[in-house]
Amino acid sequence: GEDVEQSLFLSVREGDSSVINCTYTDSSSTYLYWYKQEPGAGLQLLTYIFSNMDMKQDQRLTVLLNKKDKHLSLRIADTQTGDSAIYFCAERDDKIIFGKGTRLHILP
Amino acid sequence: EPEVTQTPSHQVTQMGQEVILRCVPISNHLYFYWYRQILGQKVEFLVSFYNNEISEKSEIFDDQFSVERPDGSNFTLKIRSTKLEDSAMYFCAAEDVPAGGLNEQFFGPGTRLTVL
């Protein structure tokens, strides 16, 4: 069945780049997403990539997609304290399939 | 920016009791979803709802669960006889066009259900 895997924790120093990695199984997924969840809040769509793209950049965010390896990554440049959150990788064909989420912790 | 709201934010109930979780979607959205996240586990799809009918449901969504949109605004998830394993964060989401395209599902902040 469909599955999305990602590491659970990442600690990064403020100002450094954060890279969150994800693997997925469903090669028919049309879109791949990154959602952000801040404490007490819902899931916010952070960015997405269409399955026929291999890279997308949006300000401090860079999404890389390797379709052959079914590997997706999210790079956050110049990580700030406000980036502290849980980041969910997700794939979508019809419904959204989420990973467990990576908790990003920012070190001073 | 319009948002999806959910009530209550936290519900505590005894095993075997019925609970109703409420969601107020964005007004022009037509597609509604419930997801849940058991602590430490993945966010899992439960059910999608369109035109007053269930469009798709997962294996989790058994006969103990039901959804409805009784008054054209609130979208509810009912669990008839709660079990300990129903303890989770329940997220409602709303979308304005059919699934498959990049039309963002807007998520509510979630209801934390604790079954004792």
PDB file of C-alpha atoms in Angstrom:
ATOM      1  CA  GLY A   1       0.000   0.000   0.000  1.00  0.00           C
ATOM      2  CA  GLU A   2       0.934   3.649  -0.084  1.00  0.00           C
ATOM      3  CA  ASP A   3       3.480   4.717   2.508  1.00  0.00           C
ATOM      4  CA  VAL A   4       5.475   7.824   3.331  1.00  0.00           C
ATOM      5  CA  GLU A   5       8.534   7.663   5.576  1.00  0.00           C
ATOM      6  CA  GLN A   6      10.554  10.452   7.118  1.00  0.00           C
ATOM      7  CA  SER A   7      12.919  10.891  10.029  1.00  0.00           C
ATOM      8  CA  LEU A   8      11.291  12.013  13.265  1.00  0.00           C
ATOM      9  CA  PHE A   9      13.697  14.665  14.555  1.00  0.00           C
ATOM     10  CA  LEU A  10      16.135  17.224  13.208  1.00  0.00           C
ATOM     11  CA  SER A  11      18.158  19.772  15.162  1.00  0.00           C
ATOM     12  CA  VAL A  12      19.708  22.693  13.311  1.00  0.00           C
ATOM     13  CA  ARG A  13      21.529  25.823  14.446  1.00  0.00           C
ATOM     14  CA  GLU A  14      19.857  29.116  13.732  1.00  0.00           C
ATOM     15  CA  GLY A  15      21.121  30.493  10.420  1.00  0.00           C
ATOM     16  CA  ASP A  16      22.120  27.089   9.040  1.00  0.00           C
ATOM     17  CA  SER A  17      20.188  25.187   6.392  1.00  0.00           C
ATOM     18  CA  SER A  18      17.726  22.466   7.376  1.00  0.00           C
ATOM     19  CA  VAL A  19      17.201  19.484   5.124  1.00  0.00           C
ATOM     20  CA  ILE A  20      14.266  17.187   5.794  1.00  0.00           C
ATOM     21  CA  ASN A  21      14.129  13.974   3.798  1.00  0.00           C
ATOM     22  CA  CYS A  22      11.207  11.758   2.857  1.00  0.00           C
ATOM     23  CA  THR A  23      10.608   8.614   0.842  1.00  0.00           C
ATOM     24  CA  TYR A  24       7.310   7.522  -0.626  1.00  0.00           C
ATOM     25  CA  THR A  25       5.995   4.452  -2.375  1.00  0.00           C
ATOM     26  CA  ASP A  26       3.178   5.481  -4.718  1.00  0.00           C
ATOM     27  CA  SER A  27       4.711   6.313  -8.092  1.00  0.00           C
ATOM     28  CA  SER A  28       1.322   7.464  -9.389  1.00  0.00           C
ATOM     29  CA  SER A  29       1.156  10.395  -6.976  1.00  0.00           C
ATOM     30  CA  THR A  30       0.360  13.569  -8.850  1.00  0.00           C
ATOM     31  CA  TYR A  31       1.549  15.986  -6.215  1.00  0.00           C
ATOM     32  CA  LEU A  32       3.937  15.795  -3.309  1.00  0.00           C
ATOM     33  CA  TYR A  33       3.532  18.180  -0.451  1.00  0.00           C
ATOM     34  CA  TRP A  34       5.214  19.576   2.577  1.00  0.00           C
ATOM     35  CA  TYR A  35       2.920  20.624   5.390  1.00  0.00           C
ATOM     36  CA  LYS A  36       3.943  22.549   8.483  1.00  0.00           C
ATOM     37  CA  GLN A  37       2.317  22.179  11.883  1.00  0.00           C
ATOM     38  CA  GLU A  38       3.070  24.690  14.597  1.00  0.00           C
ATOM     39  CA  PRO A  39       2.087  23.947  18.213  1.00  0.00           C
ATOM     40  CA  GLY A  40      -1.679  24.072  18.695  1.00  0.00           C
ATOM     41  CA  ALA A  41      -2.316  24.790  15.037  1.00  0.00           C
ATOM     42  CA  GLY A  42      -3.600  22.819  12.081  1.00  0.00           C
ATOM     43  CA  LEU A  43      -1.664  21.542   9.105  1.00  0.00           C
ATOM     44  CA  GLN A  44      -0.544  24.354   6.827  1.00  0.00           C
ATOM     45  CA  LEU A  45       0.460  23.646   3.241  1.00  0.00           C
ATOM     46  CA  LEU A  46       4.009  24.969   3.040  1.00  0.00           C
ATOM     47  CA  THR A  47       4.939  24.040  -0.500  1.00  0.00           C
ATOM     48  CA  TYR A  48       4.341  21.366  -3.102  1.00  0.00           C
ATOM     49  CA  ILE A  49       5.905  19.901  -6.201  1.00  0.00           C
ATOM     50  CA  PHE A  50       4.222  18.410  -9.215  1.00  0.00           C
ATOM     51  CA  SER A  51       5.394  14.905  -9.994  1.00  0.00           C
ATOM     52  CA  ASN A  52       6.932  15.825 -13.349  1.00  0.00           C
ATOM     53  CA  MET A  53       9.242  18.414 -11.763  1.00  0.00           C
ATOM     54  CA  ASP A  54      12.552  17.727 -10.068  1.00  0.00           C
ATOM     55  CA  MET A  55      13.070  20.986  -8.239  1.00  0.00           C
ATOM     56  CA  LYS A  56      11.068  23.888  -6.988  1.00  0.00           C
ATOM     57  CA  GLN A  57      12.324  26.969  -5.171  1.00  0.00           C
ATOM     58  CA  ASP A  58      10.158  29.327  -3.197  1.00  0.00           C
ATOM     59  CA  GLN A  59      12.074  31.988  -1.253  1.00  0.00           C
ATOM     60  CA  ARG A  60      13.938  30.130   1.508  1.00  0.00           C
ATOM     61  CA  LEU A  61      12.403  26.782   0.581  1.00  0.00           C
ATOM     62  CA  THR A  62      13.797  24.353  -1.983  1.00  0.00           C
ATOM     63  CA  VAL A  63      12.035  21.098  -2.791  1.00  0.00           C
ATOM     64  CA  LEU A  64      13.959  18.369  -4.591  1.00  0.00           C
ATOM     65  CA  LEU A  65      12.241  15.350  -6.100  1.00  0.00           C
ATOM     66  CA  ASN A  66      14.000  12.206  -7.263  1.00  0.00           C
ATOM     67  CA  LYS A  67      11.254  10.169  -8.908  1.00  0.00           C
ATOM     68  CA  LYS A  68      13.498   7.212  -9.645  1.00  0.00           C
ATOM     69  CA  ASP A  69      14.345   6.766  -5.969  1.00  0.00           C
ATOM     70  CA  LYS A  70      10.967   8.124  -4.777  1.00  0.00           C
ATOM     71  CA  HIS A  71      12.827  10.587  -2.579  1.00  0.00           C
ATOM     72  CA  LEU A  72      11.632  14.055  -1.668  1.00  0.00           C
ATOM     73  CA  SER A  73      13.493  16.656   0.342  1.00  0.00           C
ATOM     74  CA  LEU A  74      12.759  20.066   1.785  1.00  0.00           C
ATOM     75  CA  ARG A  75      15.610  22.499   2.336  1.00  0.00           C
ATOM     76  CA  ILE A  76      15.036  25.568   4.480  1.00  0.00           C
ATOM     77  CA  ALA A  77      17.803  28.122   4.017  1.00  0.00           C
ATOM     78  CA  ASP A  78      18.852  30.428   6.880  1.00  0.00           C
ATOM     79  CA  THR A  79      16.724  28.573   9.413  1.00  0.00           C
ATOM     80  CA  GLN A  80      14.975  30.874  11.879  1.00  0.00           C
ATOM     81  CA  THR A  81      13.413  30.212  15.288  1.00  0.00           C
ATOM     82  CA  GLY A  82      10.008  30.643  13.661  1.00  0.00           C
ATOM     83  CA  ASP A  83      10.722  27.589  11.535  1.00  0.00           C
ATOM     84  CA  SER A  84      10.490  25.403  14.618  1.00  0.00           C
ATOM     85  CA  ALA A  85       7.567  23.074  13.874  1.00  0.00           C
ATOM     86  CA  ILE A  86       6.668  19.591  12.678  1.00  0.00           C
ATOM     87  CA  TYR A  87       7.046  19.132   8.935  1.00  0.00           C
ATOM     88  CA  PHE A  88       4.938  16.504   7.198  1.00  0.00           C
ATOM     89  CA  CYS A  89       5.816  15.009   3.863  1.00  0.00           C
ATOM     90  CA  ALA A  90       2.716  13.881   1.958  1.00  0.00           C
ATOM     91  CA  GLU A  91       1.768  12.391  -1.361  1.00  0.00           C
ATOM     92  CA  ARG A  92      -1.509  12.673  -3.158  1.00  0.00           C
ATOM     93  CA  ASP A  93      -3.245  10.746  -5.838  1.00  0.00           C
ATOM     94  CA  ASP A  94      -6.728  11.191  -4.455  1.00  0.00           C
ATOM     95  CA  LYS A  95      -6.597  11.398  -0.685  1.00  0.00           C
ATOM     96  CA  ILE A  96      -3.496  12.699   1.054  1.00  0.00           C
ATOM     97  CA  ILE A  97      -1.091  10.174   2.566  1.00  0.00           C
ATOM     98  CA  PHE A  98       1.088  11.700   5.264  1.00  0.00           C
ATOM     99  CA  GLY A  99       4.352  10.727   6.841  1.00  0.00           C
ATOM    100  CA  LYS A 100       4.781  10.766  10.622  1.00  0.00           C
ATOM    101  CA  GLY A 101       6.307  14.225  10.571  1.00  0.00           C
ATOM    102  CA  THR A 102       9.779  15.541  11.324  1.00  0.00           C
ATOM    103  CA  ARG A 103      10.120  17.753  14.372  1.00  0.00           C
ATOM    104  CA  LEU A 104      12.554  20.566  13.557  1.00  0.00           C
ATOM    105  CA  HIS A 105      14.321  21.966  16.590  1.00  0.00           C
ATOM    106  CA  ILE A 106      16.319  25.173  16.248  1.00  0.00           C
ATOM    107  CA  LEU A 107      19.449  25.552  18.347  1.00  0.00           C
ATOM    108  CA  PRO A 108      20.584  29.058  19.302  1.00  0.00           C
TER     109      PRO A 108
ATOM    110  CA  GLU B   1      -7.803  34.514   5.273  1.00  0.00           C
ATOM    111  CA  PRO B   2     -10.777  32.182   5.783  1.00  0.00           C
ATOM    112  CA  GLU B   3     -10.086  29.249   8.020  1.00  0.00           C
ATOM    113  CA  VAL B   4     -11.499  25.935   9.108  1.00  0.00           C
ATOM    114  CA  THR B   5     -12.486  25.837  12.764  1.00  0.00           C
ATOM    115  CA  GLN B   6     -13.067  22.848  15.002  1.00  0.00           C
ATOM    116  CA  THR B   7     -14.775  22.394  18.336  1.00  0.00           C
ATOM    117  CA  PRO B   8     -14.031  21.395  20.974  1.00  0.00           C
ATOM    118  CA  SER B   9     -10.265  21.737  21.044  1.00  0.00           C
ATOM    119  CA  HIS B  10     -10.071  18.924  23.593  1.00  0.00           C
ATOM    120  CA  GLN B  11     -12.682  16.305  24.435  1.00  0.00           C
ATOM    121  CA  VAL B  12     -12.361  13.839  27.277  1.00  0.00           C
ATOM    122  CA  THR B  13     -14.830  10.973  27.392  1.00  0.00           C
ATOM    123  CA  GLN B  14     -15.381   7.618  29.018  1.00  0.00           C
ATOM    124  CA  MET B  15     -14.992   4.438  27.007  1.00  0.00           C
ATOM    125  CA  GLY B  16     -18.306   3.443  25.446  1.00  0.00           C
ATOM    126  CA  GLN B  17     -19.665   6.979  25.277  1.00  0.00           C
ATOM    127  CA  GLU B  18     -20.665   8.716  22.081  1.00  0.00           C
ATOM    128  CA  VAL B  19     -18.752  11.797  20.957  1.00  0.00           C
ATOM    129  CA  ILE B  20     -19.433  14.314  18.228  1.00  0.00           C
ATOM    130  CA  LEU B  21     -16.585  16.357  16.833  1.00  0.00           C
ATOM    131  CA  ARG B  22     -17.548  19.502  14.981  1.00  0.00           C
ATOM    132  CA  CYS B  23     -15.974  21.335  12.104  1.00  0.00           C
ATOM    133  CA  VAL B  24     -16.963  24.557  10.411  1.00  0.00           C
ATOM    134  CA  PRO B  25     -15.444  24.499   6.936  1.00  0.00           C
ATOM    135  CA  ILE B  26     -14.736  27.462   4.698  1.00  0.00           C
ATOM    136  CA  SER B  27     -18.074  28.594   3.299  1.00  0.00           C
ATOM    137  CA  ASN B  28     -17.539  28.025  -0.430  1.00  0.00           C
ATOM    138  CA  HIS B  29     -15.770  24.720  -0.024  1.00  0.00           C
ATOM    139  CA  LEU B  30     -17.596  21.587  -1.091  1.00  0.00           C
ATOM    140  CA  TYR B  31     -15.290  18.702  -0.233  1.00  0.00           C
ATOM    141  CA  PHE B  32     -14.690  17.748   3.346  1.00  0.00           C
ATOM    142  CA  TYR B  33     -12.379  15.333   5.046  1.00  0.00           C
ATOM    143  CA  TRP B  34     -11.578  13.873   8.425  1.00  0.00           C
ATOM    144  CA  TYR B  35      -8.100  12.689   9.337  1.00  0.00           C
ATOM    145  CA  ARG B  36      -6.743  11.489  12.630  1.00  0.00           C
ATOM    146  CA  GLN B  37      -3.331  11.287  14.224  1.00  0.00           C
ATOM    147  CA  ILE B  38      -2.706   8.899  17.076  1.00  0.00           C
ATOM    148  CA  LEU B  39       0.113  10.221  19.268  1.00  0.00           C
ATOM    149  CA  GLY B  40       3.458   9.484  17.672  1.00  0.00           C
ATOM    150  CA  GLN B  41       1.922   8.005  14.542  1.00  0.00           C
ATOM    151  CA  LYS B  42       1.026   9.223  11.076  1.00  0.00           C
ATOM    152  CA  VAL B  43      -1.827  11.463  10.092  1.00  0.00           C
ATOM    153  CA  GLU B  44      -4.329   8.970   8.654  1.00  0.00           C
ATOM    154  CA  PHE B  45      -7.187   9.546   6.252  1.00  0.00           C
ATOM    155  CA  LEU B  46     -10.587   8.589   7.632  1.00  0.00           C
ATOM    156  CA  VAL B  47     -13.256   9.781   5.231  1.00  0.00           C
ATOM    157  CA  SER B  48     -14.096  12.219   2.468  1.00  0.00           C
ATOM    158  CA  PHE B  49     -17.517  13.761   1.984  1.00  0.00           C
ATOM    159  CA  TYR B  50     -19.150  15.542  -0.938  1.00  0.00           C
ATOM    160  CA  ASN B  51     -22.703  16.439  -1.822  1.00  0.00           C
ATOM    161  CA  ASN B  52     -23.988  14.967   1.434  1.00  0.00           C
ATOM    162  CA  GLU B  53     -22.444  11.597   0.749  1.00  0.00           C
ATOM    163  CA  ILE B  54     -19.318   9.750   1.718  1.00  0.00           C
ATOM    164  CA  SER B  55     -16.962   9.723  -1.284  1.00  0.00           C
ATOM    165  CA  GLU B  56     -14.309   7.474   0.159  1.00  0.00           C
ATOM    166  CA  LYS B  57     -13.534   5.951   3.527  1.00  0.00           C
ATOM    167  CA  SER B  58     -10.590   4.095   4.969  1.00  0.00           C
ATOM    168  CA  GLU B  59     -10.530   0.783   6.812  1.00  0.00           C
ATOM    169  CA  ILE B  60     -10.427   2.738  10.059  1.00  0.00           C
ATOM    170  CA  PHE B  61     -13.833   4.256   9.343  1.00  0.00           C
ATOM    171  CA  ASP B  62     -15.962   1.359  10.533  1.00  0.00           C
ATOM    172  CA  ASP B  63     -19.584   1.223  11.657  1.00  0.00           C
ATOM    173  CA  GLN B  64     -18.729   3.111  14.843  1.00  0.00           C
ATOM    174  CA  PHE B  65     -18.036   6.235  12.794  1.00  0.00           C
ATOM    175  CA  SER B  66     -20.439   8.438  10.897  1.00  0.00           C
ATOM    176  CA  VAL B  67     -20.307  11.861   9.292  1.00  0.00           C
ATOM    177  CA  GLU B  68     -22.926  14.361   8.346  1.00  0.00           C
ATOM    178  CA  ARG B  69     -23.466  17.972   7.435  1.00  0.00           C
ATOM    179  CA  PRO B  70     -26.896  18.506   8.921  1.00  0.00           C
ATOM    180  CA  ASP B  71     -27.333  22.222   8.491  1.00  0.00           C
ATOM    181  CA  GLY B  72     -25.155  23.023   5.484  1.00  0.00           C
ATOM    182  CA  SER B  73     -22.431  24.508   7.605  1.00  0.00           C
ATOM    183  CA  ASN B  74     -21.183  22.254  10.411  1.00  0.00           C
ATOM    184  CA  PHE B  75     -19.503  19.026   9.346  1.00  0.00           C
ATOM    185  CA  THR B  76     -19.534  16.467  12.131  1.00  0.00           C
ATOM    186  CA  LEU B  77     -17.767  13.234  12.948  1.00  0.00           C
ATOM    187  CA  LYS B  78     -19.610  10.965  15.361  1.00  0.00           C
ATOM    188  CA  ILE B  79     -18.077   8.039  17.171  1.00  0.00           C
ATOM    189  CA  ARG B  80     -20.898   5.955  18.612  1.00  0.00           C
ATOM    190  CA  SER B  81     -19.132   3.938  21.275  1.00  0.00           C
ATOM    191  CA  THR B  82     -15.637   5.177  21.889  1.00  0.00           C
ATOM    192  CA  LYS B  83     -12.753   2.830  22.520  1.00  0.00           C
ATOM    193  CA  LEU B  84      -9.435   3.571  24.163  1.00  0.00           C
ATOM    194  CA  GLU B  85      -7.724   3.326  20.784  1.00  0.00           C
ATOM    195  CA  ASP B  86      -9.880   6.151  19.426  1.00  0.00           C
ATOM    196  CA  SER B  87      -7.775   8.573  21.467  1.00  0.00           C
ATOM    197  CA  ALA B  88      -6.128  10.776  18.872  1.00  0.00           C
ATOM    198  CA  MET B  89      -6.043  14.233  17.323  1.00  0.00           C
ATOM    199  CA  TYR B  90      -8.819  14.543  14.759  1.00  0.00           C
ATOM    200  CA  PHE B  91      -8.341  17.003  11.905  1.00  0.00           C
ATOM    201  CA  CYS B  92     -11.038  18.303   9.634  1.00  0.00           C
ATOM    202  CA  ALA B  93     -10.126  19.621   6.171  1.00  0.00           C
ATOM    203  CA  ALA B  94     -12.025  21.424   3.425  1.00  0.00           C
ATOM    204  CA  GLU B  95     -11.389  21.891  -0.264  1.00  0.00           C
ATOM    205  CA  ASP B  96     -13.205  23.679  -3.067  1.00  0.00           C
ATOM    206  CA  VAL B  97     -12.665  21.372  -6.049  1.00  0.00           C
ATOM    207  CA  PRO B  98     -12.393  17.625  -6.591  1.00  0.00           C
ATOM    208  CA  ALA B  99      -9.435  15.679  -5.332  1.00  0.00           C
ATOM    209  CA  GLY B 100      -6.430  15.098  -7.548  1.00  0.00           C
ATOM    210  CA  GLY B 101      -5.629  18.632  -8.515  1.00  0.00           C
ATOM    211  CA  LEU B 102      -3.572  21.103  -6.619  1.00  0.00           C
ATOM    212  CA  ASN B 103      -6.357  22.515  -4.678  1.00  0.00           C
ATOM    213  CA  GLU B 104      -5.276  22.954  -1.183  1.00  0.00           C
ATOM    214  CA  GLN B 105      -7.008  21.112   1.598  1.00  0.00           C
ATOM    215  CA  PHE B 106      -7.339  23.636   4.401  1.00  0.00           C
ATOM    216  CA  PHE B 107      -6.980  21.983   7.758  1.00  0.00           C
ATOM    217  CA  GLY B 108      -8.526  22.930  11.044  1.00  0.00           C
ATOM    218  CA  PRO B 109      -6.484  23.079  14.266  1.00  0.00           C
ATOM    219  CA  GLY B 110      -7.726  19.672  15.377  1.00  0.00           C
ATOM    220  CA  THR B 111      -9.700  18.211  18.278  1.00  0.00           C
ATOM    221  CA  ARG B 112      -7.771  16.161  20.759  1.00  0.00           C
ATOM    222  CA  LEU B 113      -9.949  13.236  21.854  1.00  0.00           C
ATOM    223  CA  THR B 114      -8.987  11.422  25.024  1.00  0.00           C
ATOM    224  CA  VAL B 115     -10.878   8.239  25.859  1.00  0.00           C
ATOM    225  CA  LEU B 116     -10.509   7.043  29.461  1.00  0.00           C
TER     226      LEU B 116
END
